[in-house]
Amino acid sequence: MKRCRNRFSAAILLTACCLLLSACGFHLRGSADIAEPLRQLTLITPERSRSQLEPVLRRLLEANGIVVNAGTGYLLQIISEKRSRREATLGANADIDEYELNTKVNFIVKDPQGNPVLKRTLLAERTYDYDADKETASSAQEAQLYIEMDQQLANQILRLYANLKPATP
């Protein structure tokens, strides 16, 4: 009898928590509210180089209900994408202690009539400790940081795109 009462109390508590969360406007992270005219998008990347950002951005857009490369609707063009690495700090023996990584992306969004509606340059930066004795681990850490920066930039592009106000006919 007591176990049944405890389960019932737990169920009521869980239901109350769910109601409170839904009442406050809580949404799971990653789901953007995209206006219907923005749900058709053509994504163009520079042809000269293989874009590291493009697959991450494409997956994020599609996960948020945007049909990518539909051939109609808005156009998102990645104008340039540049990665760089520089020494951030040097140790006592002039050895490198830290590297700073940068990823810079320039993009433009055009409406279905070809008019530019958004043009931005975004930058993501990370710094990591470098150990020459652990070269493989440092390389793996650098690769992981670049992946995280691509995800950050893709999220920023999605937020900026989702906040566009489509023109009403």
mmCIF file of N, CA, C and O in Angstrom, residues 20-82:
data_model
loop_
_atom_site.group_PDB
_atom_site.id
_atom_site.type_symbol
_atom_site.label_atom_id
_atom_site.label_comp_id
_atom_site.label_asym_id
_atom_site.label_seq_id
_atom_site.Cartn_x
_atom_site.Cartn_y
_atom_site.Cartn_z
ATOM 1 N N LEU A 20 4.980 22.836 -15.130
ATOM 2 C CA LEU A 20 5.696 24.072 -14.841
ATOM 3 C C LEU A 20 6.678 24.423 -15.959
ATOM 4 O O LEU A 20 6.788 25.581 -16.360
ATOM 5 N N LEU A 21 7.410 23.424 -16.461
ATOM 6 C CA LEU A 21 8.361 23.680 -17.539
ATOM 7 C C LEU A 21 7.657 24.132 -18.813
ATOM 8 O O LEU A 21 8.107 25.041 -19.497
ATOM 9 N N SER A 22 6.549 23.514 -19.142
ATOM 10 C CA SER A 22 5.852 23.902 -20.364
ATOM 11 C C SER A 22 5.205 25.274 -20.211
ATOM 12 O O SER A 22 5.101 26.032 -21.175
ATOM 13 N N ALA A 23 4.788 25.624 -19.018
ATOM 14 C CA ALA A 23 4.151 26.917 -18.785
ATOM 15 C C ALA A 23 5.139 28.074 -18.868
ATOM 16 O O ALA A 23 4.767 29.193 -19.218
ATOM 17 N N CYS A 24 6.416 27.820 -18.580
ATOM 18 C CA CYS A 24 7.386 28.917 -18.582
ATOM 19 C C CYS A 24 7.990 29.140 -19.973
ATOM 20 O O CYS A 24 8.835 30.007 -20.130
ATOM 21 N N GLY A 25 7.590 28.369 -20.967
ATOM 22 C CA GLY A 25 8.098 28.567 -22.320
ATOM 23 C C GLY A 25 9.380 27.824 -22.605
ATOM 24 O O GLY A 25 10.082 28.125 -23.559
ATOM 25 N N PHE A 26 9.717 26.843 -21.809
ATOM 26 C CA PHE A 26 10.938 26.075 -21.993
ATOM 27 C C PHE A 26 10.884 25.303 -23.315
ATOM 28 O O PHE A 26 9.887 24.699 -23.660
ATOM 29 N N HIS A 27 11.973 25.382 -24.086
ATOM 30 C CA HIS A 27 12.115 24.613 -25.317
ATOM 31 C C HIS A 27 13.452 23.902 -25.268
ATOM 32 O O HIS A 27 14.422 24.439 -24.743
ATOM 33 N N LEU A 28 13.498 22.730 -25.860
ATOM 34 C CA LEU A 28 14.770 22.037 -25.938
ATOM 35 C C LEU A 28 15.745 22.839 -26.780
ATOM 36 O O LEU A 28 15.379 23.441 -27.784
ATOM 37 N N ARG A 29 17.003 22.823 -26.371
ATOM 38 C CA ARG A 29 18.034 23.549 -27.086
ATOM 39 C C ARG A 29 18.200 22.983 -28.497
ATOM 40 O O ARG A 29 18.170 21.790 -28.705
ATOM 41 N N GLY A 30 18.375 23.874 -29.467
ATOM 42 C CA GLY A 30 18.626 23.433 -30.823
ATOM 43 C C GLY A 30 17.411 23.524 -31.723
ATOM 44 O O GLY A 30 17.527 23.410 -32.927
ATOM 45 N N SER A 31 16.239 23.737 -31.167
ATOM 46 C CA SER A 31 15.071 23.856 -32.019
ATOM 47 C C SER A 31 14.723 25.331 -32.186
ATOM 48 O O SER A 31 14.307 25.992 -31.256
ATOM 49 N N ALA A 32 14.950 25.830 -33.387
ATOM 50 C CA ALA A 32 14.681 27.235 -33.670
ATOM 51 C C ALA A 32 13.304 27.367 -34.309
ATOM 52 O O ALA A 32 12.848 26.476 -35.014
ATOM 53 N N ASP A 33 12.650 28.467 -34.050
ATOM 54 C CA ASP A 33 11.353 28.741 -34.651
ATOM 55 C C ASP A 33 11.599 29.470 -35.965
ATOM 56 O O ASP A 33 11.950 30.645 -35.978
ATOM 57 N N ILE A 34 11.437 28.770 -37.078
ATOM 58 C CA ILE A 34 11.743 29.305 -38.406
ATOM 59 C C ILE A 34 10.441 29.680 -39.100
ATOM 60 O O ILE A 34 9.522 28.857 -39.200
ATOM 61 N N ALA A 35 10.370 30.913 -39.600
ATOM 62 C CA ALA A 35 9.194 31.355 -40.343
ATOM 63 C C ALA A 35 9.071 30.541 -41.633
ATOM 64 O O ALA A 35 10.067 30.111 -42.220
ATOM 65 N N GLU A 36 7.848 30.324 -42.077
ATOM 66 C CA GLU A 36 7.589 29.475 -43.250
ATOM 67 C C GLU A 36 8.345 29.922 -44.507
ATOM 68 O O GLU A 36 8.915 29.083 -45.196
ATOM 69 N N PRO A 37 8.415 31.223 -44.832
ATOM 70 C CA PRO A 37 9.164 31.616 -46.047
ATOM 71 C C PRO A 37 10.660 31.308 -45.974
ATOM 72 O O PRO A 37 11.326 31.205 -46.996
ATOM 73 N N LEU A 38 11.190 31.143 -44.768
ATOM 74 C CA LEU A 38 12.618 30.873 -44.595
ATOM 75 C C LEU A 38 12.946 29.378 -44.638
ATOM 76 O O LEU A 38 14.102 28.997 -44.549
ATOM 77 N N ARG A 39 11.946 28.535 -44.799
ATOM 78 C CA ARG A 39 12.157 27.086 -44.759
ATOM 79 C C ARG A 39 12.701 26.504 -46.061
ATOM 80 O O ARG A 39 12.993 25.320 -46.117
ATOM 81 N N GLN A 40 12.839 27.303 -47.079
ATOM 82 C CA GLN A 40 13.460 26.897 -48.343
ATOM 83 C C GLN A 40 14.750 27.698 -48.486
ATOM 84 O O GLN A 40 14.719 28.928 -48.475
ATOM 85 N N LEU A 41 15.876 27.013 -48.637
ATOM 86 C CA LEU A 41 17.165 27.697 -48.641
ATOM 87 C C LEU A 41 18.123 27.017 -49.603
ATOM 88 O O LEU A 41 18.200 25.795 -49.661
ATOM 89 N N THR A 42 18.848 27.837 -50.347
ATOM 90 C CA THR A 42 19.937 27.336 -51.177
ATOM 91 C C THR A 42 21.233 27.735 -50.492
ATOM 92 O O THR A 42 21.436 28.903 -50.169
ATOM 93 N N LEU A 43 22.102 26.743 -50.256
ATOM 94 C CA LEU A 43 23.372 26.963 -49.575
ATOM 95 C C LEU A 43 24.495 26.865 -50.601
ATOM 96 O O LEU A 43 24.622 25.860 -51.289
ATOM 97 N N ILE A 44 25.293 27.926 -50.693
ATOM 98 C CA ILE A 44 26.409 27.969 -51.638
ATOM 99 C C ILE A 44 27.696 28.195 -50.840
ATOM 100 O O ILE A 44 27.757 29.076 -49.982
ATOM 101 N N THR A 45 28.712 27.383 -51.147
ATOM 102 C CA THR A 45 30.011 27.520 -50.485
ATOM 103 C C THR A 45 31.074 27.821 -51.540
ATOM 104 O O THR A 45 30.862 27.560 -52.726
ATOM 105 N N PRO A 46 32.228 28.348 -51.121
ATOM 106 C CA PRO A 46 33.291 28.640 -52.090
ATOM 107 C C PRO A 46 33.728 27.375 -52.820
ATOM 108 O O PRO A 46 33.922 26.330 -52.200
ATOM 109 N N GLU A 47 33.872 27.456 -54.123
ATOM 110 C CA GLU A 47 34.240 26.284 -54.920
ATOM 111 C C GLU A 47 35.725 25.975 -54.857
ATOM 112 O O GLU A 47 36.131 24.862 -55.139
ATOM 113 N N ARG A 48 36.535 26.939 -54.478
ATOM 114 C CA ARG A 48 37.983 26.742 -54.475
ATOM 115 C C ARG A 48 38.454 25.757 -53.412
ATOM 116 O O ARG A 48 39.456 25.102 -53.568
ATOM 117 N N SER A 49 37.733 25.687 -52.316
ATOM 118 C CA SER A 49 38.212 24.868 -51.202
ATOM 119 C C SER A 49 37.076 24.055 -50.612
ATOM 120 O O SER A 49 35.905 24.380 -50.758
ATOM 121 N N ARG A 50 37.433 23.016 -49.940
ATOM 122 C CA ARG A 50 36.463 22.181 -49.234
ATOM 123 C C ARG A 50 36.094 22.879 -47.936
ATOM 124 O O ARG A 50 36.944 23.109 -47.065
ATOM 125 N N SER A 51 34.846 23.223 -47.789
ATOM 126 C CA SER A 51 34.381 23.926 -46.604
ATOM 127 C C SER A 51 34.269 22.961 -45.423
ATOM 128 O O SER A 51 33.653 21.902 -45.525
ATOM 129 N N GLN A 52 34.854 23.332 -44.300
ATOM 130 C CA GLN A 52 34.727 22.551 -43.073
ATOM 131 C C GLN A 52 33.403 22.862 -42.374
ATOM 132 O O GLN A 52 32.850 22.016 -41.678
ATOM 133 N N LEU A 53 32.901 24.066 -42.582
ATOM 134 C CA LEU A 53 31.676 24.525 -41.929
ATOM 135 C C LEU A 53 30.426 23.994 -42.621
ATOM 136 O O LEU A 53 29.419 23.738 -41.975
ATOM 137 N N GLU A 54 30.489 23.794 -43.918
ATOM 138 C CA GLU A 54 29.300 23.442 -44.713
ATOM 139 C C GLU A 54 28.557 22.207 -44.218
ATOM 140 O O GLU A 54 27.343 22.266 -44.018
ATOM 141 N N PRO A 55 29.210 21.060 -43.972
ATOM 142 C CA PRO A 55 28.425 19.901 -43.516
ATOM 143 C C PRO A 55 27.784 20.107 -42.147
ATOM 144 O O PRO A 55 26.672 19.654 -41.902
ATOM 145 N N VAL A 56 28.464 20.816 -41.264
ATOM 146 C CA VAL A 56 27.922 21.094 -39.929
ATOM 147 C C VAL A 56 26.703 22.005 -40.055
ATOM 148 O O VAL A 56 25.656 21.762 -39.444
ATOM 149 N N LEU A 57 26.831 23.044 -40.860
ATOM 150 C CA LEU A 57 25.743 23.992 -41.077
ATOM 151 C C LEU A 57 24.558 23.317 -41.751
ATOM 152 O O LEU A 57 23.406 23.512 -41.362
ATOM 153 N N ARG A 58 24.823 22.495 -42.756
ATOM 154 C CA ARG A 58 23.758 21.794 -43.481
ATOM 155 C C ARG A 58 22.948 20.896 -42.530
ATOM 156 O O ARG A 58 21.720 20.918 -42.535
ATOM 157 N N ARG A 59 23.646 20.119 -41.688
ATOM 158 C CA ARG A 59 22.949 19.241 -40.736
ATOM 159 C C ARG A 59 22.102 20.047 -39.752
ATOM 160 O O ARG A 59 20.975 19.662 -39.432
ATOM 161 N N LEU A 60 22.638 21.162 -39.278
ATOM 162 C CA LEU A 60 21.912 21.994 -38.319
ATOM 163 C C LEU A 60 20.666 22.609 -38.956
ATOM 164 O O LEU A 60 19.593 22.635 -38.354
ATOM 165 N N LEU A 61 20.817 23.099 -40.178
ATOM 166 C CA LEU A 61 19.662 23.686 -40.873
ATOM 167 C C LEU A 61 18.577 22.641 -41.093
ATOM 168 O O LEU A 61 17.393 22.884 -40.834
ATOM 169 N N GLU A 62 18.970 21.462 -41.568
ATOM 170 C CA GLU A 62 17.991 20.404 -41.826
ATOM 171 C C GLU A 62 17.340 19.917 -40.538
ATOM 172 O O GLU A 62 16.149 19.589 -40.523
ATOM 173 N N ALA A 63 18.089 19.879 -39.450
ATOM 174 C CA ALA A 63 17.533 19.462 -38.161
ATOM 175 C C ALA A 63 16.487 20.449 -37.658
ATOM 176 O O ALA A 63 15.645 20.093 -36.836
ATOM 177 N N ASN A 64 16.535 21.675 -38.146
ATOM 178 C CA ASN A 64 15.574 22.702 -37.747
ATOM 179 C C ASN A 64 14.478 22.908 -38.784
ATOM 180 O O ASN A 64 13.822 23.939 -38.802
ATOM 181 N N GLY A 65 14.293 21.932 -39.674
ATOM 182 C CA GLY A 65 13.173 21.953 -40.607
ATOM 183 C C GLY A 65 13.378 22.785 -41.850
ATOM 184 O O GLY A 65 12.409 23.127 -42.526
ATOM 185 N N ILE A 66 14.605 23.107 -42.194
ATOM 186 C CA ILE A 66 14.885 23.899 -43.387
ATOM 187 C C ILE A 66 15.303 22.957 -44.505
ATOM 188 O O ILE A 66 16.190 22.121 -44.324
ATOM 189 N N VAL A 67 14.655 23.081 -45.659
ATOM 190 C CA VAL A 67 15.008 22.274 -46.825
ATOM 191 C C VAL A 67 16.172 22.976 -47.515
ATOM 192 O O VAL A 67 16.030 24.072 -48.043
ATOM 193 N N VAL A 68 17.351 22.328 -47.486
ATOM 194 C CA VAL A 68 18.573 22.927 -48.019
ATOM 195 C C VAL A 68 18.733 22.539 -49.485
ATOM 196 O O VAL A 68 18.487 21.405 -49.870
ATOM 197 N N ASN A 69 19.188 23.513 -50.289
ATOM 198 C CA ASN A 69 19.392 23.382 -51.737
ATOM 199 C C ASN A 69 18.111 22.988 -52.453
ATOM 200 O O ASN A 69 18.098 22.129 -53.320
ATOM 201 N N ALA A 70 17.040 23.678 -52.048
ATOM 202 C CA ALA A 70 15.750 23.460 -52.672
ATOM 203 C C ALA A 70 15.694 24.115 -54.044
ATOM 204 O O ALA A 70 14.824 23.810 -54.846
ATOM 205 N N GLY A 71 16.615 25.034 -54.317
ATOM 206 C CA GLY A 71 16.616 25.748 -55.594
ATOM 207 C C GLY A 71 15.689 26.949 -55.600
ATOM 208 O O GLY A 71 15.673 27.715 -56.556
ATOM 209 N N THR A 72 14.908 27.096 -54.559
ATOM 210 C CA THR A 72 14.002 28.238 -54.450
ATOM 211 C C THR A 72 14.184 28.857 -53.073
ATOM 212 O O THR A 72 14.880 28.320 -52.223
ATOM 213 N N GLY A 73 13.539 29.972 -52.856
ATOM 214 C CA GLY A 73 13.581 30.609 -51.543
ATOM 215 C C GLY A 73 14.837 31.434 -51.343
ATOM 216 O O GLY A 73 15.426 31.968 -52.278
ATOM 217 N N TYR A 74 15.243 31.508 -50.110
ATOM 218 C CA TYR A 74 16.393 32.324 -49.735
ATOM 219 C C TYR A 74 17.699 31.661 -50.150
ATOM 220 O O TYR A 74 17.756 30.460 -50.397
ATOM 221 N N LEU A 75 18.760 32.468 -50.210
ATOM 222 C CA LEU A 75 20.084 31.984 -50.585
ATOM 223 C C LEU A 75 21.060 32.361 -49.489
ATOM 224 O O LEU A 75 21.116 33.512 -49.067
ATOM 225 N N LEU A 76 21.800 31.376 -48.994
ATOM 226 C CA LEU A 76 22.853 31.607 -48.005
ATOM 227 C C LEU A 76 24.166 31.246 -48.674
ATOM 228 O O LEU A 76 24.390 30.104 -49.045
ATOM 229 N N GLN A 77 25.008 32.264 -48.849
ATOM 230 C CA GLN A 77 26.291 32.053 -49.528
ATOM 231 C C GLN A 77 27.427 32.291 -48.545
ATOM 232 O O GLN A 77 27.554 33.367 -47.976
ATOM 233 N N ILE A 78 28.244 31.242 -48.369
ATOM 234 C CA ILE A 78 29.466 31.385 -47.575
ATOM 235 C C ILE A 78 30.503 31.989 -48.522
ATOM 236 O O ILE A 78 30.932 31.341 -49.470
ATOM 237 N N ILE A 79 30.866 33.230 -48.289
ATOM 238 C CA ILE A 79 31.792 33.932 -49.175
ATOM 239 C C ILE A 79 33.218 33.461 -48.934
ATOM 240 O O ILE A 79 33.951 33.160 -49.867
ATOM 241 N N SER A 80 33.604 33.392 -47.675
ATOM 242 C CA SER A 80 34.953 32.920 -47.350
ATOM 243 C C SER A 80 34.954 32.281 -45.975
ATOM 244 O O SER A 80 34.133 32.598 -45.118
ATOM 245 N N GLU A 81 35.899 31.394 -45.813
ATOM 246 C CA GLU A 81 36.072 30.675 -44.552
ATOM 247 C C GLU A 81 37.576 30.532 -44.349
ATOM 248 O O GLU A 81 38.273 30.006 -45.198
ATOM 249 N N LYS A 82 38.069 31.039 -43.221
ATOM 250 C CA LYS A 82 39.516 31.029 -43.008
ATOM 251 C C LYS A 82 39.833 30.550 -41.600
ATOM 252 O O LYS A 82 39.239 31.011 -40.633
#
